PDB file of C-alpha atoms and ligand atoms in Angstrom:
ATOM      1  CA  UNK A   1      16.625 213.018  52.085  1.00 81.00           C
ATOM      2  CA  UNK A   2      17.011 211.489  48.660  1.00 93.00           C
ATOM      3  CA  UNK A   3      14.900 208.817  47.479  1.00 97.00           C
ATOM      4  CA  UNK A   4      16.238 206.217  44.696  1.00 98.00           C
ATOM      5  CA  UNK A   5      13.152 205.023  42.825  1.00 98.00           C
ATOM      6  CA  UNK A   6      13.761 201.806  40.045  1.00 98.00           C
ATOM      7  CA  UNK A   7      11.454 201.761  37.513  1.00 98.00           C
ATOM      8  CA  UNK A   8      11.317 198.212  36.857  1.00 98.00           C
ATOM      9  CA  UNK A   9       9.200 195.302  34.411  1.00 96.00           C
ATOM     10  CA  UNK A  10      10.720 192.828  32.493  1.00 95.00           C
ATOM     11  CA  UNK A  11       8.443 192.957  29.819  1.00 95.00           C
ATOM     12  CA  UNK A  12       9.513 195.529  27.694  1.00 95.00           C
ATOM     13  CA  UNK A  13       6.835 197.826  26.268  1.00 96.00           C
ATOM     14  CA  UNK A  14       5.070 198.756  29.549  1.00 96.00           C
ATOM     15  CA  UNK A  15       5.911 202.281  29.588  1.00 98.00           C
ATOM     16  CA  UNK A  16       9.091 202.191  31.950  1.00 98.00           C
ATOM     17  CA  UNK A  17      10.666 205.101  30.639  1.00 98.00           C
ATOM     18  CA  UNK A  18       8.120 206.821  29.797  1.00 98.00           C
ATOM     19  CA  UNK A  19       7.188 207.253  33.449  1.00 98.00           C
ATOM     20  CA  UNK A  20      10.430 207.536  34.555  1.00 98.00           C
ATOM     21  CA  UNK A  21      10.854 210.833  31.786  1.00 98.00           C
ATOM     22  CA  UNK A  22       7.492 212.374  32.556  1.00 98.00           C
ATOM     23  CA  UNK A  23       7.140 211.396  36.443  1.00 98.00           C
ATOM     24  CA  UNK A  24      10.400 213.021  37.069  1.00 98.00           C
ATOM     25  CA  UNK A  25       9.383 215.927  34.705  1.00 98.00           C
ATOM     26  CA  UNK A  26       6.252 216.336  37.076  1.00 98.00           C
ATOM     27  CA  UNK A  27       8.883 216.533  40.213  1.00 98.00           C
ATOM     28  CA  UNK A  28      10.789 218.581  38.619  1.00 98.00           C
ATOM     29  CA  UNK A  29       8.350 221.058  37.926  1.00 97.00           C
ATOM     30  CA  UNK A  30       7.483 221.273  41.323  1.00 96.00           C
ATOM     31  CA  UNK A  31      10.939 222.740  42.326  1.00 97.00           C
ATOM     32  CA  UNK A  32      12.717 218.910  43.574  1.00 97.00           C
ATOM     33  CA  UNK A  33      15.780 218.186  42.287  1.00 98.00           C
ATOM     34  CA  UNK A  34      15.387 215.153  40.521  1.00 98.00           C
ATOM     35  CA  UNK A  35      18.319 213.017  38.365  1.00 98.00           C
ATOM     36  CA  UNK A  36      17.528 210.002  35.711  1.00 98.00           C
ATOM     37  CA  UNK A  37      19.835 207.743  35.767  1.00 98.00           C
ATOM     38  CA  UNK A  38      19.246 205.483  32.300  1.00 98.00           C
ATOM     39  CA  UNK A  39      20.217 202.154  32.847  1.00 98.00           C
ATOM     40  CA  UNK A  40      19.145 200.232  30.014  1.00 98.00           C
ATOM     41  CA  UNK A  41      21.783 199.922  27.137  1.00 97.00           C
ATOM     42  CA  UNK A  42      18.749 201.316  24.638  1.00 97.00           C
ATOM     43  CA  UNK A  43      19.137 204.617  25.599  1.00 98.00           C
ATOM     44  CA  UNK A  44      15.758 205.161  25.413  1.00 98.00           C
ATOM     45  CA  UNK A  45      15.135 207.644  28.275  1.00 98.00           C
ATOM     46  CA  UNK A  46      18.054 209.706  27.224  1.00 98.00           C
ATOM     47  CA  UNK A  47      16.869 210.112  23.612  1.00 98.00           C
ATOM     48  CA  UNK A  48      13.313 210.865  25.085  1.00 98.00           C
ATOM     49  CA  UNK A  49      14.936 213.846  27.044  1.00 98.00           C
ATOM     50  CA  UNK A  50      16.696 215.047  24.183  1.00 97.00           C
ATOM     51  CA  UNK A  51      20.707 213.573  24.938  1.00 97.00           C
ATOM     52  CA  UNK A  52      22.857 213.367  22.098  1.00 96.00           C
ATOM     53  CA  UNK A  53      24.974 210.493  20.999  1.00 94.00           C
ATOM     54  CA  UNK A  54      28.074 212.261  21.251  1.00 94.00           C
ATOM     55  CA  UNK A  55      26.851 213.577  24.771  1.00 94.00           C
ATOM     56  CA  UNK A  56      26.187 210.333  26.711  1.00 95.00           C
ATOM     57  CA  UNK A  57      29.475 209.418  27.867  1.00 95.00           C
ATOM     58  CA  UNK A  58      30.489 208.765  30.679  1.00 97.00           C
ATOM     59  CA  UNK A  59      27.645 206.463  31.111  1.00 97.00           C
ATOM     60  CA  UNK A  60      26.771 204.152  34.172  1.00 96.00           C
ATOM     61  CA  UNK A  61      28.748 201.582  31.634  1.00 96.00           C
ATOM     62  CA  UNK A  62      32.164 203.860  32.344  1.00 96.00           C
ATOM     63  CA  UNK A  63      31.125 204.508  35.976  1.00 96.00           C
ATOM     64  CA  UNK A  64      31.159 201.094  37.060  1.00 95.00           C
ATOM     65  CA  UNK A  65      34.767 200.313  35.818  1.00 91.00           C
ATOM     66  CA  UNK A  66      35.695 203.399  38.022  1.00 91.00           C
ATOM     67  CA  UNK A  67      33.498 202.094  40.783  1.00 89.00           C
ATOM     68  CA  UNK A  68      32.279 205.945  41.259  1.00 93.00           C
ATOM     69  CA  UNK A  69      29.677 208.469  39.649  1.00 94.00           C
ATOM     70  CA  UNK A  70      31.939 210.471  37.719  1.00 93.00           C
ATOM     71  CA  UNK A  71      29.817 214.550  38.228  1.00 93.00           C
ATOM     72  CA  UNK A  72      30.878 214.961  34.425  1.00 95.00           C
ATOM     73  CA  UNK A  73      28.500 212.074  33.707  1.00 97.00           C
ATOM     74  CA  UNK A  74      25.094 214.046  35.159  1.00 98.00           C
ATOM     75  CA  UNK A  75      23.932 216.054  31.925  1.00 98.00           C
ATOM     76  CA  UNK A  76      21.588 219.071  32.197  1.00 97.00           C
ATOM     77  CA  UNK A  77      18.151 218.113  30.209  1.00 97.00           C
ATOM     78  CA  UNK A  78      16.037 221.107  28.930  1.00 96.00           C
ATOM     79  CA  UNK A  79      14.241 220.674  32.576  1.00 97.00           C
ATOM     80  CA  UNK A  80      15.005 222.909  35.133  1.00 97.00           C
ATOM     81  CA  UNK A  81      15.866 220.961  38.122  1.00 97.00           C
ATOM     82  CA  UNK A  82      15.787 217.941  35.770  1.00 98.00           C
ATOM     83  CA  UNK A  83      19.318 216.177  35.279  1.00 98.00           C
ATOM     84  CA  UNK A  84      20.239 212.368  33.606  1.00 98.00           C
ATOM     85  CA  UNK A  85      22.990 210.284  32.841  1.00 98.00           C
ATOM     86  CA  UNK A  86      22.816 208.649  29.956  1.00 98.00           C
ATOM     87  CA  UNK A  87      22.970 205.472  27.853  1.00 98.00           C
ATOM     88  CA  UNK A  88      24.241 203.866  25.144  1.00 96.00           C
ATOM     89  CA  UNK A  89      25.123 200.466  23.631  1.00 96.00           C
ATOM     90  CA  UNK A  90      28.128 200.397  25.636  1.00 94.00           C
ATOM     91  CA  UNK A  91      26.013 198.841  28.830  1.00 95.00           C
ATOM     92  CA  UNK A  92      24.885 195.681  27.033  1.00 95.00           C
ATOM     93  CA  UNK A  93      28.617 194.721  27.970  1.00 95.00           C
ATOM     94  CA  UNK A  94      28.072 195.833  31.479  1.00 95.00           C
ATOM     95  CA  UNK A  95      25.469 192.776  32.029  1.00 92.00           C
ATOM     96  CA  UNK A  96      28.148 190.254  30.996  1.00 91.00           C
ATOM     97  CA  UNK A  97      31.245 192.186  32.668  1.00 94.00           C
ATOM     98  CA  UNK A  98      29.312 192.698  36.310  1.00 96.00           C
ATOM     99  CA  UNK A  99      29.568 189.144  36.817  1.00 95.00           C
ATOM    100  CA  UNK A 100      33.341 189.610  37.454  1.00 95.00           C
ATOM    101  CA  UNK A 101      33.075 192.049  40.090  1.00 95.00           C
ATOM    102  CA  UNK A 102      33.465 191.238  43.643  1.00 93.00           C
ATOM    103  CA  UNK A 103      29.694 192.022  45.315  1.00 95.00           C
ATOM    104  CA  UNK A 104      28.709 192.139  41.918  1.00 96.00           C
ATOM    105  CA  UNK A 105      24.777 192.850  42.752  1.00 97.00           C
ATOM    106  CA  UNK A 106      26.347 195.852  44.763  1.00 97.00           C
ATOM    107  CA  UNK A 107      27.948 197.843  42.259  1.00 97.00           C
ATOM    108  CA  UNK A 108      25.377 200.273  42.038  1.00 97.00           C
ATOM    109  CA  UNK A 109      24.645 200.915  45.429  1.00 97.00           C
ATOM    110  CA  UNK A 110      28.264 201.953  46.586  1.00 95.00           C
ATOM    111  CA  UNK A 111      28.162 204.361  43.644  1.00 96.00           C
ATOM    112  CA  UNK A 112      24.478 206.121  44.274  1.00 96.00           C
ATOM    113  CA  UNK A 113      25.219 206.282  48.157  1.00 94.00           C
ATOM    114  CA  UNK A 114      27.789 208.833  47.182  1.00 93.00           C
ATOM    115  CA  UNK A 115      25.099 210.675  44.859  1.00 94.00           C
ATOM    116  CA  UNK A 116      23.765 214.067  47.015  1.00 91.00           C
ATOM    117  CA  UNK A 117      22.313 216.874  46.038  1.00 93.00           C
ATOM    118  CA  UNK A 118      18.617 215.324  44.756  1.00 97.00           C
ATOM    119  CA  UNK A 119      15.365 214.224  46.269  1.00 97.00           C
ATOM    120  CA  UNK A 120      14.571 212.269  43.862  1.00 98.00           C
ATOM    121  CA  UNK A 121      16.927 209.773  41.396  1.00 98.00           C
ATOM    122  CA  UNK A 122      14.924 207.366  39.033  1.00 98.00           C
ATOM    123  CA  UNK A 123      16.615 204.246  37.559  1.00 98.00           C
ATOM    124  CA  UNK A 124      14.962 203.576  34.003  1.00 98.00           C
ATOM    125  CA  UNK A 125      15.978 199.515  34.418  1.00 98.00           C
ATOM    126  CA  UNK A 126      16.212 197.420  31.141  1.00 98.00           C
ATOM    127  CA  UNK A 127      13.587 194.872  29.853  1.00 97.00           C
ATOM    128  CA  UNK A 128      15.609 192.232  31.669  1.00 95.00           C
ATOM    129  CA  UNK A 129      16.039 191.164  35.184  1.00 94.00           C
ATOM    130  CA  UNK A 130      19.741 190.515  34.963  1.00 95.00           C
ATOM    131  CA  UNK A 131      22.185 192.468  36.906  1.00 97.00           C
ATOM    132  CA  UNK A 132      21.677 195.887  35.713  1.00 97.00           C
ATOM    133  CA  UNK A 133      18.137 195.394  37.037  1.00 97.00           C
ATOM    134  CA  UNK A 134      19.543 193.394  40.473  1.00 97.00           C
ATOM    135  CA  UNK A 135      21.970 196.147  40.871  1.00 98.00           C
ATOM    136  CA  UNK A 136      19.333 198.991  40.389  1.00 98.00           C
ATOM    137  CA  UNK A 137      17.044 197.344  42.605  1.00 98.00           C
ATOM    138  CA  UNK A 138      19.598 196.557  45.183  1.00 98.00           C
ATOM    139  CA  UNK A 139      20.517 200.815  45.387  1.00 98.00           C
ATOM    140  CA  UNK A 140      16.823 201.451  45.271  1.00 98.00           C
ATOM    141  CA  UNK A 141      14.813 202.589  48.271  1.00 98.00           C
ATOM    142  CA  UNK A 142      11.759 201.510  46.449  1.00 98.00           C
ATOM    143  CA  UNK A 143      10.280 200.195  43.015  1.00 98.00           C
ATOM    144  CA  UNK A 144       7.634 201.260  40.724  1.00 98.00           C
ATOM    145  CA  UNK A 145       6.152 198.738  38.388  1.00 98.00           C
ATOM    146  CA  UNK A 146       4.548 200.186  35.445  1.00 98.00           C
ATOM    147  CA  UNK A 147       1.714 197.571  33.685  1.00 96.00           C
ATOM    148  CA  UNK A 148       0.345 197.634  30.611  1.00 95.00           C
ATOM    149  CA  UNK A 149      -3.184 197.461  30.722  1.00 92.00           C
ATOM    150  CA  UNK A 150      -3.405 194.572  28.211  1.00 88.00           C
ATOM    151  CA  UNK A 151      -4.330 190.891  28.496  1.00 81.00           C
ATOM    152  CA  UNK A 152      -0.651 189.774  29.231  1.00 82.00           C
ATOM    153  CA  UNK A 153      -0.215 192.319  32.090  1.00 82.00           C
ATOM    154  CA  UNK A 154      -0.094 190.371  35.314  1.00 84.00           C
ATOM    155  CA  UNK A 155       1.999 187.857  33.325  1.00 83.00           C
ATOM    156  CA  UNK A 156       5.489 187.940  33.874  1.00 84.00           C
ATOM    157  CA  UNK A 157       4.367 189.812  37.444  1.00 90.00           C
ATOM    158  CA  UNK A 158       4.563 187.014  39.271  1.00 89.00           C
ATOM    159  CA  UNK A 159       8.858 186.508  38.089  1.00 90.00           C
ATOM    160  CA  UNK A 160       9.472 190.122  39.000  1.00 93.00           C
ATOM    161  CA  UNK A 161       8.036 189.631  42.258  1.00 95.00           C
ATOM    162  CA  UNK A 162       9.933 186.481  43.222  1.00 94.00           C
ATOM    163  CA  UNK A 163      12.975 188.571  41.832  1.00 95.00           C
ATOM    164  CA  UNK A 164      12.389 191.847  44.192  1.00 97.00           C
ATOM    165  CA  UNK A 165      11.399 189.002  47.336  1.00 97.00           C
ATOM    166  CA  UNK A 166      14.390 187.235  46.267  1.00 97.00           C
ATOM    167  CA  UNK A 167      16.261 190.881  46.496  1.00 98.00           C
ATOM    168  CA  UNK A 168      14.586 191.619  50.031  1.00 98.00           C
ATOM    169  CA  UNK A 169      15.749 188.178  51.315  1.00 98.00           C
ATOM    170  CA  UNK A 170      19.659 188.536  50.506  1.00 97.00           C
ATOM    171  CA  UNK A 171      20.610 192.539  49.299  1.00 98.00           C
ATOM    172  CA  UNK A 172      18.005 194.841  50.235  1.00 98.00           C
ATOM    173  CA  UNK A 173      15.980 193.999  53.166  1.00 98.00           C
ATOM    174  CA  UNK A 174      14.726 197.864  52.934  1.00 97.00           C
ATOM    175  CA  UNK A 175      13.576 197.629  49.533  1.00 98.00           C
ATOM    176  CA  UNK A 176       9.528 198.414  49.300  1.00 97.00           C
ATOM    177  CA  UNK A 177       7.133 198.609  46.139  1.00 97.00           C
ATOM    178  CA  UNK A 178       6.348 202.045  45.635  1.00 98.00           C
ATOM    179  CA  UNK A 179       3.448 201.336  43.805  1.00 98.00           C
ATOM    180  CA  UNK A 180       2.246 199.170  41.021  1.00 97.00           C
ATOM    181  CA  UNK A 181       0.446 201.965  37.796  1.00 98.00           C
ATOM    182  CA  UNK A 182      -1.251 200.680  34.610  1.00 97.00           C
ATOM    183  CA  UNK A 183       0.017 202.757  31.418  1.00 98.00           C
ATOM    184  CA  UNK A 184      -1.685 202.755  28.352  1.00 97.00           C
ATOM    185  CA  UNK A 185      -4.834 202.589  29.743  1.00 97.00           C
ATOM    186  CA  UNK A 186      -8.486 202.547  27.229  1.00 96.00           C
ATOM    187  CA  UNK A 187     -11.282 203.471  28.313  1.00 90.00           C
ATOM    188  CA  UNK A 188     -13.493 202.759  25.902  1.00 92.00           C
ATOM    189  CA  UNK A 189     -11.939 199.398  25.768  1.00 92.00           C
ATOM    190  CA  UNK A 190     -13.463 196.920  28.184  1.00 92.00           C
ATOM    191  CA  UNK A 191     -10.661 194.802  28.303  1.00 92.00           C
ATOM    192  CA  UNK A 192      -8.818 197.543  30.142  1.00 93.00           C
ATOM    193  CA  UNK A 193     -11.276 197.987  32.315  1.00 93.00           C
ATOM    194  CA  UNK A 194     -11.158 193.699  33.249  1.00 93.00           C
ATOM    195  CA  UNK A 195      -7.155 194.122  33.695  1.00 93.00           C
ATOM    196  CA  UNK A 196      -7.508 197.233  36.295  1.00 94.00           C
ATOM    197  CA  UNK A 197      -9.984 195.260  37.842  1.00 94.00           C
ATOM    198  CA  UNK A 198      -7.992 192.105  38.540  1.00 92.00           C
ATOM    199  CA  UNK A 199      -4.738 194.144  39.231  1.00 94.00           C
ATOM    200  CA  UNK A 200      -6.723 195.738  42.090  1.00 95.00           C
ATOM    201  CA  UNK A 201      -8.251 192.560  43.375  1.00 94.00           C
ATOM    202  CA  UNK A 202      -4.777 191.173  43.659  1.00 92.00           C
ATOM    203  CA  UNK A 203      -2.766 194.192  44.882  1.00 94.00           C
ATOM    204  CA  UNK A 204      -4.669 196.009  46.540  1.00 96.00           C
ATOM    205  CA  UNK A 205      -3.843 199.598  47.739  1.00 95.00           C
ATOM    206  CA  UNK A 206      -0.214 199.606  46.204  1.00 96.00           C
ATOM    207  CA  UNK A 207      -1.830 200.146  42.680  1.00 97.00           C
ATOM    208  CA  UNK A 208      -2.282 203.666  41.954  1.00 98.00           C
ATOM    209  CA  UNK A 209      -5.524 205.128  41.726  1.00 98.00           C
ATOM    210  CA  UNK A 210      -4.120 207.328  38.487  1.00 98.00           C
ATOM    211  CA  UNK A 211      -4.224 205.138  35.547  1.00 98.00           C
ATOM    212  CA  UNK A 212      -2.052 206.874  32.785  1.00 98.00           C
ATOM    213  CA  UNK A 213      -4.288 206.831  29.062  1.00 98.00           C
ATOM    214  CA  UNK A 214      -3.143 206.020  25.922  1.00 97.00           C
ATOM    215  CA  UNK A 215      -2.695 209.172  24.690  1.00 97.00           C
ATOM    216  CA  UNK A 216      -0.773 209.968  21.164  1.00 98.00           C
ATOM    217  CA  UNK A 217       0.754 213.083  22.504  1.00 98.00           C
ATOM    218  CA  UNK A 218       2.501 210.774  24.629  1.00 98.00           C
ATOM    219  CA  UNK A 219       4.171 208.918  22.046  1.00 97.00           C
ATOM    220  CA  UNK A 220       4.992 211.456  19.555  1.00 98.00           C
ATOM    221  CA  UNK A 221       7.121 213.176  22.071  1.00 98.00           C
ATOM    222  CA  UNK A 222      10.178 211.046  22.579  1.00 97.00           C
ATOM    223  CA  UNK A 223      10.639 211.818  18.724  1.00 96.00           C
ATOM    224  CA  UNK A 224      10.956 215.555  19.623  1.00 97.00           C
ATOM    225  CA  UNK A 225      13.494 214.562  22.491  1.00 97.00           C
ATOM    226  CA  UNK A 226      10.912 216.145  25.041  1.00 97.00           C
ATOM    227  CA  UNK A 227       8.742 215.067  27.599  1.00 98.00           C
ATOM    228  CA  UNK A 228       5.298 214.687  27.253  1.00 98.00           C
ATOM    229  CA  UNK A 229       4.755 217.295  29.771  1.00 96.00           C
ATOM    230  CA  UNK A 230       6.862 220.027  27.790  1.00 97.00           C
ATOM    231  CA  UNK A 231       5.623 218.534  24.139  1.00 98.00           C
ATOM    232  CA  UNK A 232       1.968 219.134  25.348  1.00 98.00           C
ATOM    233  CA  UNK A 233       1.380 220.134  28.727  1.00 97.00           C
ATOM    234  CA  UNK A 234      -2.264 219.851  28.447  1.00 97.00           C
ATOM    235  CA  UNK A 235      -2.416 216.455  26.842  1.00 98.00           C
ATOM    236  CA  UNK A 236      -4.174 213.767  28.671  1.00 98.00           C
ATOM    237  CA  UNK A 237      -1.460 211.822  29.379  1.00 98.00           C
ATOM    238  CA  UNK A 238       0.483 214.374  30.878  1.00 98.00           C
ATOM    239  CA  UNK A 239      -2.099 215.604  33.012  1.00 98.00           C
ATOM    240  CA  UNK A 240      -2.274 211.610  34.174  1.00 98.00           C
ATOM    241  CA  UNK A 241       1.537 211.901  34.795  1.00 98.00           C
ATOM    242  CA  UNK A 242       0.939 215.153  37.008  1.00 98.00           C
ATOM    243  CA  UNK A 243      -1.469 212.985  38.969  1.00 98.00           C
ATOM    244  CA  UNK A 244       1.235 210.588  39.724  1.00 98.00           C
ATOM    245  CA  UNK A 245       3.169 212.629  41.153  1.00 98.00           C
ATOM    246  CA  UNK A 246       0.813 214.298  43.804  1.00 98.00           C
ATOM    247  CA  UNK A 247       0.032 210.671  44.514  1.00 98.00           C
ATOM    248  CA  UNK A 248       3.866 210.236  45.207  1.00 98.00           C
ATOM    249  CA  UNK A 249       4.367 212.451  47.428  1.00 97.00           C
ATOM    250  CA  UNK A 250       1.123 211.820  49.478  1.00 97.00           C
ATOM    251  CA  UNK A 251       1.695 208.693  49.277  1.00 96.00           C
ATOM    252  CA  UNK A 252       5.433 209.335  51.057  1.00 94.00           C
ATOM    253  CA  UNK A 253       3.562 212.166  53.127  1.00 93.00           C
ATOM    254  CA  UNK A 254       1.800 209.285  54.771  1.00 92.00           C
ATOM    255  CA  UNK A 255       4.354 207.056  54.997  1.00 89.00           C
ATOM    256  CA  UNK A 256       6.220 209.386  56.810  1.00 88.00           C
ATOM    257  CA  UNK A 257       3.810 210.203  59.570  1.00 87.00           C
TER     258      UNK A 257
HETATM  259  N1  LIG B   1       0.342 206.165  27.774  1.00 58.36           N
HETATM  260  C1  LIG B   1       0.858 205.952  26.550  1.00 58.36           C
HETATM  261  N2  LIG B   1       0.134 206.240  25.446  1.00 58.36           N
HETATM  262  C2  LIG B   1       0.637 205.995  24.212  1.00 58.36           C
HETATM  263  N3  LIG B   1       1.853 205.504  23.973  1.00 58.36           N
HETATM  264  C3  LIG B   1       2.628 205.194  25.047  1.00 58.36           C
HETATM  265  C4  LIG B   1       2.176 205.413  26.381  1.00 58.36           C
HETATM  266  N4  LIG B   1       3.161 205.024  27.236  1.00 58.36           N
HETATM  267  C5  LIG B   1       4.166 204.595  26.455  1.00 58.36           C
HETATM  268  N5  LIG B   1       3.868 204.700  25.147  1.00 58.36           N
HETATM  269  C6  LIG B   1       4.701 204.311  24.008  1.00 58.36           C
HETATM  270  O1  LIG B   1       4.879 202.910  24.054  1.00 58.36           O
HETATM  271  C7  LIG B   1       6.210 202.554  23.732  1.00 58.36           C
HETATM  272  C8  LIG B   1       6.849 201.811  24.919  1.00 58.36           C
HETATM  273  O2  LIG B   1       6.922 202.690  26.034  1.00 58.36           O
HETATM  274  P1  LIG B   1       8.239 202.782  26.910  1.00 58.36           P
HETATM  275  O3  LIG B   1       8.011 203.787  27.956  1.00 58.36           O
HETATM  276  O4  LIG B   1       9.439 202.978  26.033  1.00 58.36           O
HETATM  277  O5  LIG B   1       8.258 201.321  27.547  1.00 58.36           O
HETATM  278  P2  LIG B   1       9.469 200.525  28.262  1.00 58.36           P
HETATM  279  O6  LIG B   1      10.453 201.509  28.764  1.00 58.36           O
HETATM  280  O7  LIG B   1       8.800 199.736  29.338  1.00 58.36           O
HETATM  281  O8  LIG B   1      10.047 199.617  27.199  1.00 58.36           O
HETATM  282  C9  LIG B   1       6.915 203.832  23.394  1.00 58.36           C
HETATM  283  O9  LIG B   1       6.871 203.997  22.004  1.00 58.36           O
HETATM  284  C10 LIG B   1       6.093 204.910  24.076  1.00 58.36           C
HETATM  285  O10 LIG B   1       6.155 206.155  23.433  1.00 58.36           O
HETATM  286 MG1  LIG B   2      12.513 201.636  28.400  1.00 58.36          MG
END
């Protein structure tokens, strides 16, 4: 069964896509077949795995005028097992157009129910929660909010969670938090340390007992259109990113007893 995972924050900054890149690496790795789909007119996730300009179309921004995933869209990455669609500038118009359609929030969702073939499809949402966002959370069986472990962290939180309640209430009655993870994470920084803390106090078990580190490796790899994982496999970050991912799937191991 195929699980649709948003990666969703409207803070931008948080490390969004690089989780979505390096968590899906992880799956990938481990033999599921796992498909990116970038939703956030930056493009950001399909530079990161290496997409070229003149190799991103169709885009989601094309798909929704034909209402369908169009198979030519879904790219190869240099992952085995790995695929994306991209993104370009093009879906900036997308926010504005979607509020034309008919069930505009659903969009998405009739198009990713038709997606088979993967057990795993991340949505790399913009830093917005307009209705690229609505519509990825609406097709999403569950969201993962990354944080950055910085003062400002749990601010903002409190919009995104009225937005996914808000979601629950009216689209999406399914739709669960997969798990809350602090990025960028110091330890030798107390301040990081006081931010983990008062995530934890106020949320509990659905924060992720791997913390991912700030880590250069992690950021000098988008610029070689890699993954951290394939840049450096040993790096600490992408060691932290392999972490998430057994955490995933016990997490969905116990879910599904
Ligand atoms: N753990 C980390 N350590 C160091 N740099 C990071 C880490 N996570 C993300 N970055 C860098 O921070 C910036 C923002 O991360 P990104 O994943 O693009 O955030 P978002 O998608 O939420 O905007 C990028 O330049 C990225 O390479
Ligand atoms: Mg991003």
């Amino acid at each position: 069964m195929k699980k649709i995972i948003s990666i969703s924050n409207q803070k931008g900054g948080v490390g969004k896509t690089t989780t979505a890149i390096n968590l899906a690496t992880s799956l990938a790795a481990i033999k599921k077949n796992v498909l990116i789909i970038d939703a956030d007119p930056q493009g950001n996730a399909s530079t990161g795995l290496g997409l070229s300009h003149a190799h991103r179309k169709p885009t989601i921004y094309e798909m929704i005028h034909e209402k369908k995933i169009l198979s030519e869209g879904i790219k190869d990455t240099l992952i085995p097992g790995l695929k994306i669609i991209g993104a370009n500038t093009d879906l900036a118009a997308a926010e504005l157009e979607l509020t034309n359609f008919d069930n505009r929030e659903f969009v998405f969702k009739s198009m990713f129910d038709k997606i088979n073939n993967f057990d795993f499809i991340f949505v790399d949402c913009p830093p917005a929660l307009g209705l690229l966002t609505i519509n990825s959370l609406v097709a999403s069986d569950t969201t993962l909010i990354p944080l950055q472990s910085e003062f400002f962290a749990l601010e903002g939180l409190s919009a995104l969670m009225q937005t996914i309640k808000l979601i629950q209430e009216n689209y999406n009655k399914d739709l669960k938090i997969e798990g809350i993870l602090l990025t960028m994470f110091d330890k030798r920084n107390s301040l990081s340390s006081l931010v983990e803390k008062d995530v934890r106090q106020h949320f509990g078990n659905q924060v992720y007992k791997t913390t991912i580190p700030r880590n250069v490796k992690i950021s000098e790899a988008p610029s070689h259109g890699k993954p951290a994982l394939v840049y450096d496999t040993h790096a600490a970050g992408s060691l932290a990113y392999i972490e998430l991912a057994k955490e995933l799937i016990l997490n969905q191991n116990k879910r599904d007893e």
